[in-house]
Short mmCIF file of C-alpha atoms in Angstrom, two decimals:
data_model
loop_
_atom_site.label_atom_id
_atom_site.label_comp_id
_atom_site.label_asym_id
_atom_site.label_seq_id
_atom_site.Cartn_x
_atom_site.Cartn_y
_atom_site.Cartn_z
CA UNK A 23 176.60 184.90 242.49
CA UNK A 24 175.72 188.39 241.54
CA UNK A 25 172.78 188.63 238.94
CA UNK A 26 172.88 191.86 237.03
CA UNK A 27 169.55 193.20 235.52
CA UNK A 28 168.93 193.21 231.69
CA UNK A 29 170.01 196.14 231.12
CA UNK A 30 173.10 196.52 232.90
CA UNK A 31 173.88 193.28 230.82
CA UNK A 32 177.37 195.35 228.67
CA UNK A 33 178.34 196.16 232.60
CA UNK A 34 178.15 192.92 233.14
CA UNK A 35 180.21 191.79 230.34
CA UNK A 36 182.90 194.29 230.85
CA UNK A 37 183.74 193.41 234.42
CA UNK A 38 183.85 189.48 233.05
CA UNK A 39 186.44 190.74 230.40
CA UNK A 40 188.06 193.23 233.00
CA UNK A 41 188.32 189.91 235.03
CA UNK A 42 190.30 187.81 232.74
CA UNK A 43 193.16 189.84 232.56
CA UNK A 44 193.72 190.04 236.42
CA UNK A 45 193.84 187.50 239.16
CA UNK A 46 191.01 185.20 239.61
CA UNK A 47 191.30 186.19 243.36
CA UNK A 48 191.53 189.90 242.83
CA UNK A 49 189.06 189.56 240.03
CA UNK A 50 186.56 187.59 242.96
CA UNK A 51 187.46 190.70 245.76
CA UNK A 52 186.62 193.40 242.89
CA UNK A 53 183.65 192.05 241.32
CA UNK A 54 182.37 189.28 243.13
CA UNK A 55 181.14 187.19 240.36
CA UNK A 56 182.14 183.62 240.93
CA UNK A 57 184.52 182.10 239.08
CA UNK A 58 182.71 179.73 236.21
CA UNK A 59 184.07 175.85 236.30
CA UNK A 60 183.55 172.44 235.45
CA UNK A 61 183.90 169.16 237.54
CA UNK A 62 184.04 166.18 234.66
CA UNK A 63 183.54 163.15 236.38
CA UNK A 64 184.88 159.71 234.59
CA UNK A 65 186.48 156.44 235.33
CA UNK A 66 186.18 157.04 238.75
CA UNK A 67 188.18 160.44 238.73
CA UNK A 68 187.00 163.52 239.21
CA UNK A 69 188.60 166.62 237.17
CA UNK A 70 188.16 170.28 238.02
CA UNK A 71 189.32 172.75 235.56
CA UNK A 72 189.45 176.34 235.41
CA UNK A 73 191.00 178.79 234.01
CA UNK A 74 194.53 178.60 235.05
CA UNK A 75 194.46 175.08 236.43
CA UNK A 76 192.58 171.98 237.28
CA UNK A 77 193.37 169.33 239.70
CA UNK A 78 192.36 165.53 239.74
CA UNK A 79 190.57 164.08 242.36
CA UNK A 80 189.39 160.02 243.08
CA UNK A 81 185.63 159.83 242.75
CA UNK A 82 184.08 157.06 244.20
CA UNK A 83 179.73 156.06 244.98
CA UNK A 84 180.47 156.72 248.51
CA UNK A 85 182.30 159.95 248.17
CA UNK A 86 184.20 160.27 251.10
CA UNK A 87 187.32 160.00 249.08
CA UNK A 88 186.57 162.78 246.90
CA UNK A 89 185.76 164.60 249.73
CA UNK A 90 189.22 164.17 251.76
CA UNK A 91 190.67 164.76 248.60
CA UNK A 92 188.86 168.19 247.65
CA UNK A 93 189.69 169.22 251.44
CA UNK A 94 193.60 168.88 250.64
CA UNK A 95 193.56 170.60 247.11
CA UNK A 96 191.27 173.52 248.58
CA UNK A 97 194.12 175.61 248.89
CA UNK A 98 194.64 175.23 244.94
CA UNK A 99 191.51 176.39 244.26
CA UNK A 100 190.19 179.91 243.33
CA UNK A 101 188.24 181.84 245.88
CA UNK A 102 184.33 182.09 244.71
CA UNK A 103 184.52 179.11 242.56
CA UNK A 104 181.09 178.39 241.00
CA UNK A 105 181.16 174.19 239.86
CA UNK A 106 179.19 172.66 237.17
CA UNK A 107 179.39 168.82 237.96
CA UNK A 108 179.17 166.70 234.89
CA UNK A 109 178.46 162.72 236.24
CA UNK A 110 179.16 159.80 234.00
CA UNK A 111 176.20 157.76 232.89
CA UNK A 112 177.22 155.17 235.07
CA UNK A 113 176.00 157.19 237.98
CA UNK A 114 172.59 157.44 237.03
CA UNK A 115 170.10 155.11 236.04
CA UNK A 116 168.83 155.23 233.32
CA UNK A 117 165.86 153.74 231.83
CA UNK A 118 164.59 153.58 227.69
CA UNK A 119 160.50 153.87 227.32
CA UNK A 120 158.29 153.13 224.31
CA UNK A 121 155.59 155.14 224.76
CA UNK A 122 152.67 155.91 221.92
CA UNK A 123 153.32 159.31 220.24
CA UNK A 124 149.86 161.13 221.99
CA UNK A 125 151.62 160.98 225.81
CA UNK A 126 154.30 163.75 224.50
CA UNK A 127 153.01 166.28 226.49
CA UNK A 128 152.21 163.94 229.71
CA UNK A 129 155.38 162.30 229.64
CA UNK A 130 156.24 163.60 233.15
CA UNK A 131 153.42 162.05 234.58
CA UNK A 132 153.25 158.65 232.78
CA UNK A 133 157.42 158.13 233.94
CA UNK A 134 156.44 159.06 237.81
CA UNK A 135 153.65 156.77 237.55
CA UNK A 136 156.19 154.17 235.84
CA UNK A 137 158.76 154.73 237.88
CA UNK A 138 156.61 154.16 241.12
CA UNK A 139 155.16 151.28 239.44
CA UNK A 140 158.87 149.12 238.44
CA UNK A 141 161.24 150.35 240.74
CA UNK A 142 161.95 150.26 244.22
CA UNK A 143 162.62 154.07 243.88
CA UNK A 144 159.81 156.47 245.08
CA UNK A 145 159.91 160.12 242.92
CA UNK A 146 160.84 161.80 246.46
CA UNK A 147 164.08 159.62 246.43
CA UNK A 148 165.21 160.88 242.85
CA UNK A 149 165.84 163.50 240.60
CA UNK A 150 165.49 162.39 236.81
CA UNK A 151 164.88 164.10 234.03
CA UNK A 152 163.44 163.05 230.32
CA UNK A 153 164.45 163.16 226.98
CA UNK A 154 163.42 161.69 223.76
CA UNK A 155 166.12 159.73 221.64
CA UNK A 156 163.98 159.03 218.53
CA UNK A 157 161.00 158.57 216.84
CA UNK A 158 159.19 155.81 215.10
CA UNK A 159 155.69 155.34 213.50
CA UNK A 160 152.87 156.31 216.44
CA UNK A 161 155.44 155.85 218.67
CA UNK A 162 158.14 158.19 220.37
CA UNK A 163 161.65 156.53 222.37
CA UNK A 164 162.16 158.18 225.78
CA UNK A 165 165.38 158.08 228.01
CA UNK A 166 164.67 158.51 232.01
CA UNK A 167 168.14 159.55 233.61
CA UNK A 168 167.60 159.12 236.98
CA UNK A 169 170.09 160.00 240.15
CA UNK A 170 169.79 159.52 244.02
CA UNK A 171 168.95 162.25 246.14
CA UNK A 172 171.31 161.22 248.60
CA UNK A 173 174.36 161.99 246.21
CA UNK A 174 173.01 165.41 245.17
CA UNK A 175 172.61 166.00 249.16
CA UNK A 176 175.98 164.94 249.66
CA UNK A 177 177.90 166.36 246.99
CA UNK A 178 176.53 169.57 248.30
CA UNK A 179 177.77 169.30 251.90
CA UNK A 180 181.05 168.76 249.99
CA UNK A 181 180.75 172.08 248.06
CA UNK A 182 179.42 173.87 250.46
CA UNK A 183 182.40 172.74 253.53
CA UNK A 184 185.24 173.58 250.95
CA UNK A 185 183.26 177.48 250.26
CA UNK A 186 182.14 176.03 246.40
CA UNK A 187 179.01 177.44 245.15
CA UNK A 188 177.39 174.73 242.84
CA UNK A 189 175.71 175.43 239.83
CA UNK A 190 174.61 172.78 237.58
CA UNK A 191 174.56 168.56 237.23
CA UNK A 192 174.74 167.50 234.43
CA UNK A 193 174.45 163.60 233.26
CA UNK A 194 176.93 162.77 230.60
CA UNK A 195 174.79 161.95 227.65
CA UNK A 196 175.68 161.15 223.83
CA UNK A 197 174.60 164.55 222.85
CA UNK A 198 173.82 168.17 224.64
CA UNK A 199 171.55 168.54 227.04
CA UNK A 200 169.70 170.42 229.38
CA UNK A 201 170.63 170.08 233.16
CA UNK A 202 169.17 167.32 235.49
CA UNK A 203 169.50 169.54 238.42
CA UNK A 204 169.59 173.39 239.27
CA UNK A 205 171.44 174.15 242.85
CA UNK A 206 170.37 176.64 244.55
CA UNK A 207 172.89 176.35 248.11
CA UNK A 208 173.50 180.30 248.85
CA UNK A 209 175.84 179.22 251.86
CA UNK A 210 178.42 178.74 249.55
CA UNK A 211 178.77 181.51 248.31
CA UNK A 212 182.39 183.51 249.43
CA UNK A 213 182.61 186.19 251.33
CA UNK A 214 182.96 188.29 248.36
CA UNK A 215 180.65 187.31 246.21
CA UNK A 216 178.28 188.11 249.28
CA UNK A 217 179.68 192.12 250.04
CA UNK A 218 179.99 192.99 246.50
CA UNK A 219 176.77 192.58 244.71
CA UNK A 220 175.58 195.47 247.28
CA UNK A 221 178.93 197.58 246.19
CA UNK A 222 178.11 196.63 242.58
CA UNK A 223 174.46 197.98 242.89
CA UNK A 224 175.41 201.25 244.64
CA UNK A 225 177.77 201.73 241.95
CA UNK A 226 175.33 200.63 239.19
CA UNK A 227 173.17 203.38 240.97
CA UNK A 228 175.22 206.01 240.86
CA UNK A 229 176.58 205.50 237.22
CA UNK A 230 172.81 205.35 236.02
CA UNK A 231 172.07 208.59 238.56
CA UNK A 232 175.08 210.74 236.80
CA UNK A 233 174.38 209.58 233.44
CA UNK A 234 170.89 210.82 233.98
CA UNK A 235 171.99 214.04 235.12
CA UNK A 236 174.06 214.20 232.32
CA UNK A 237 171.02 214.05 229.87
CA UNK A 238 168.71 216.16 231.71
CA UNK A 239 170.96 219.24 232.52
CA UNK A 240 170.54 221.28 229.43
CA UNK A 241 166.47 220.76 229.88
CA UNK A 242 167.01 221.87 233.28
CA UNK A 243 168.69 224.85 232.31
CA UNK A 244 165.96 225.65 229.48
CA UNK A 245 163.11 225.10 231.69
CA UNK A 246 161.70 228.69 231.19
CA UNK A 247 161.95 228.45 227.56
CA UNK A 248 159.87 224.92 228.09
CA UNK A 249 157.38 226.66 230.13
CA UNK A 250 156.75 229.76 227.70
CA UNK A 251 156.46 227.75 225.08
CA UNK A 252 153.69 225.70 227.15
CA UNK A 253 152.34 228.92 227.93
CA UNK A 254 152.00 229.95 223.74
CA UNK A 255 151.16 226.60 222.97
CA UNK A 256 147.96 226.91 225.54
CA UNK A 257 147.38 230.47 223.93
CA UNK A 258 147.62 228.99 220.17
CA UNK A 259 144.99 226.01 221.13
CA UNK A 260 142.30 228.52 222.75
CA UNK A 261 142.96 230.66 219.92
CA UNK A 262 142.26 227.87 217.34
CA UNK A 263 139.08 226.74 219.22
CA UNK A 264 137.67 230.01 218.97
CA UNK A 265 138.26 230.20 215.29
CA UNK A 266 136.68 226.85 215.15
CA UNK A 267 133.46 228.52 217.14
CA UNK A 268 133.22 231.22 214.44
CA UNK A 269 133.53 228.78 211.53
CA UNK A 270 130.91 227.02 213.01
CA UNK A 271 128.52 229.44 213.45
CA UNK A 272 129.15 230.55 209.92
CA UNK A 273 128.34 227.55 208.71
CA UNK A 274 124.95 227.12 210.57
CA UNK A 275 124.18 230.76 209.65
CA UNK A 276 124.93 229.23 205.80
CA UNK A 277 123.31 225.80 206.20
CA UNK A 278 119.66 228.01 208.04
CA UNK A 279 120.24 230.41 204.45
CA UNK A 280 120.21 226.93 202.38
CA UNK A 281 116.77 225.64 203.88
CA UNK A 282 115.22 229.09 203.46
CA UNK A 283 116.41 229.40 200.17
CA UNK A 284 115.16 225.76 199.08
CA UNK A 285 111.72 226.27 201.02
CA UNK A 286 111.14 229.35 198.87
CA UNK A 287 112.21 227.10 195.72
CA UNK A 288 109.42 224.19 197.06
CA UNK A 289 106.83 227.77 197.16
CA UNK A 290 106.42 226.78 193.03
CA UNK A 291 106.12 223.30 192.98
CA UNK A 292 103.17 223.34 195.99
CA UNK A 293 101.38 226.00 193.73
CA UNK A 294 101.54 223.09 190.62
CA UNK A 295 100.20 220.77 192.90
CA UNK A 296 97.38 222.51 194.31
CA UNK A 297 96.63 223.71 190.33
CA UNK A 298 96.51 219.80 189.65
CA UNK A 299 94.50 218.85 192.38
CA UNK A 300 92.06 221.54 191.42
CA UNK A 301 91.82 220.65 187.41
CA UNK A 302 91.59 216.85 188.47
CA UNK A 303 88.46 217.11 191.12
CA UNK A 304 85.28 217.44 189.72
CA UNK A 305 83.24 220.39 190.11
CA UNK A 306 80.68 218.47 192.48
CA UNK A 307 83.81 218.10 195.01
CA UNK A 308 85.34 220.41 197.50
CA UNK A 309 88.14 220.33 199.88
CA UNK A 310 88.12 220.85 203.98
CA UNK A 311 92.06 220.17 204.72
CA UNK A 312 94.95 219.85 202.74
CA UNK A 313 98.48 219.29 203.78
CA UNK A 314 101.48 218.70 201.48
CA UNK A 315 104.85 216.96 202.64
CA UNK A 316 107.85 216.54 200.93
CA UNK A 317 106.74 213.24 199.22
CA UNK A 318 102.83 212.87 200.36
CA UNK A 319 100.02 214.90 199.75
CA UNK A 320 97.13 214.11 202.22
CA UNK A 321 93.49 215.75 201.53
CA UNK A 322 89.84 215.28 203.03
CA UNK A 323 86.87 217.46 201.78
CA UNK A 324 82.51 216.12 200.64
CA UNK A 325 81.74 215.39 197.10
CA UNK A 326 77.91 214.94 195.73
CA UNK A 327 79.40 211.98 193.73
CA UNK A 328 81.16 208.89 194.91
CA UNK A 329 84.57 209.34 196.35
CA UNK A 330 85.85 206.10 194.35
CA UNK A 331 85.41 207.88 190.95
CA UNK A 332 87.90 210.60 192.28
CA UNK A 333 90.66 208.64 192.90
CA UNK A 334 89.94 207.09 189.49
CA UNK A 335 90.16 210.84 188.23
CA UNK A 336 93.57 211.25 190.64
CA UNK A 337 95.22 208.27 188.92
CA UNK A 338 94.92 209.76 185.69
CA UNK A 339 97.06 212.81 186.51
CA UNK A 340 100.84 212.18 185.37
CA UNK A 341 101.86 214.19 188.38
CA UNK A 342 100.31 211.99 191.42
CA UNK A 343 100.83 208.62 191.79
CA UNK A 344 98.81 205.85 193.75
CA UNK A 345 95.84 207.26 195.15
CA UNK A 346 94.08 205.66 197.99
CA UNK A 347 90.90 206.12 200.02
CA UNK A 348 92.96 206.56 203.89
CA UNK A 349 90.02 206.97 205.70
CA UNK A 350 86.65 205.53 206.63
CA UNK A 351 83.60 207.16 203.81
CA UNK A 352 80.30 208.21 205.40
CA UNK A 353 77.52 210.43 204.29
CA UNK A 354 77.21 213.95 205.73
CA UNK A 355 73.80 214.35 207.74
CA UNK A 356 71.63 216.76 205.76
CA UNK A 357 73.35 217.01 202.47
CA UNK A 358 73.71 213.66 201.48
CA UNK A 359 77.46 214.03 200.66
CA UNK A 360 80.21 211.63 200.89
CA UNK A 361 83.18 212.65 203.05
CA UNK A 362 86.18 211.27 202.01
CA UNK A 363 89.97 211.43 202.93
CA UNK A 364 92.38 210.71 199.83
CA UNK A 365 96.21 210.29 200.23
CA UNK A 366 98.45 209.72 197.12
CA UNK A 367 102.70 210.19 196.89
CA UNK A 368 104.23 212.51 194.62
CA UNK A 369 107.08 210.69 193.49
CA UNK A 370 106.95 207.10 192.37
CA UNK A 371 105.47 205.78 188.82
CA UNK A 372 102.01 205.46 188.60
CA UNK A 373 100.20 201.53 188.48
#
């Protein structure tokens, strides 16, 4: 059976709707898709329909019948015929479980275990295949259709002897549902449906390569326009960083302008402060080191007094706030003066 890719999917559907209105045999040599059927089994009869006929065939458990019978009617039959079997109930086993509603998603495993446990059956002797029926409180009803691997094995020599590819089994239930088994026998595939997936592909190929050509020819033919456009694009960008370069070095030469301009501002204020500083120490002080900061004014210098009476004199000015001894007092050898080192911040609110 051919398998087209995703997209190629509205190919595929116009060779299945080119197929219907010719021959199923031409429409098997052209495309090699195999023709979709059914096999209904039912009161021990076996029914295989497809579009344009269906014959009826005995169906018994040991299926030699069905096979003689398939063998005679072969010649009935459509070339590349792909079968979906659907079995009656009767052919499988199948088994009802209660099981608590917490094993849903280990039902698998609990029904091997069960079904290794109460039947004679081993899980390499079967195919089966759960579903759940209903529902009560805490507790969920499970069917177990179960079917011989001997039949599946047999049904396929059947297929595959009489050039049938099978597709699904199916167990005849009360309502849909999904299939018990999956074939996967590539021997049965005709000899068409084996050439023409490779013809399909080159042609596939070759559409998708001319379609492609199709698109791309005009940029072909403008491929120097593309390429001095690139060109004048690459021009345009190293342009634009350049400008960018400029504009940045304007704006340093602007921002360096700002901090001169605001240092000569600060020239004032650091006058006031030094004017304060000299008003507020007392004449019996004088100063070794000053050094301002933005926020902090640090000073050390010898006073004849004590150096706790001028931060009491600091703390007083509306202009400095907290005042503080920073540094260790000792008296100066020879003079007897105290040498102090004050800090105090120029922004805050005083204690």
């Amino acid at each position: 059976m051919i398998r087209f890719p995703g997209f190629l999917n509205p190919l595929r559907w116009w060779v299945q709707r080119m197929s219907e209105i010719v021959p199923d045999s031409a429409a098997d040599w052209l495309a090699g898709l195999p023709l979709r059927s059914k096999m209904v089994v039912s009161e021990g009869k076996a029914r295989i329909s497809w579009r344009g006929g269906q014959i009826l065939l005995p169906f018994d458990t040991d299926l030699s019948s069905f096979g003689e019978g398939l063998a005679a009617e072969r010649s009935r039959l459509p070339r590349g015929l792909s079968l979906d079997v659907v079995l009656p109930t009767s052919a499988a086993l199948v088994r009802t479980h209660r099981l608590p509603s917490s094993s849903r998603g280990r039902l698998h495993q609990i029904l091997a275990l069960d079904l290794t446990r109460d039947t004679p059956l081993s899980p390499e002797e079967v195919v089966w295949k759960e579903r759940i029926i209903g529902q009560e409180e805490g507790e969920i009803l499970v069917d177990q259709l179960i079917v011989k691997r001997s039949i599946l094995h047999e049904l396929r020599q059947i297929f595959s002897a009489n050039h049938i590819l099978p597709g699904k089994l199916f167990v005849r239930t009360t309502e849909e549902d999904q299939p018990l088994v999956i074939f996967e026998d590539r021997d049965a595939r005709s000899e068409a449906a084996g050439i023409w997936p490779k013809v399909n592909w080159a042609l596939a190929a070759g559409l998708v390569t001319c379609l492609t050509l199709l698109i791309v020819q005009p940029y072909l033919r403008d491929a120097e326009k593309v390429e001095n456009l690139t060109r004048e694009r690459a021009e345009l960008t190293q342009q634009l960083v350049e400008l960018r370069t400029k504009v940045n070095e304007k704006s340093e030469g602007i921002g360096a302008a700002d901090r001169i301009a605001r240092a000569l501002d600060d020239r004032v204020p650091r006058v006031d402060i030094l004017r304060e500083l000299t008003v507020r120490l007392r004449d019996d002080a004088w100063l070794s080191d000053v050094e301002i900061s933005e926020d902090l004014l640090r000073f050390s210098g010898f006073t004849k007094g004590s150096a706790a009476d001028l931060v009491i004199d600091l703390a007083s000015s509306p202009h400095f706030f907290n005042p503080r001894l920073t540094g260790q007092v000792s008296i100066a050898p020879g003079t007897g003066a105290e040498r102090y080192e004050i800090s105090l911040d120029l922004t805050g609110e005083s204690e």
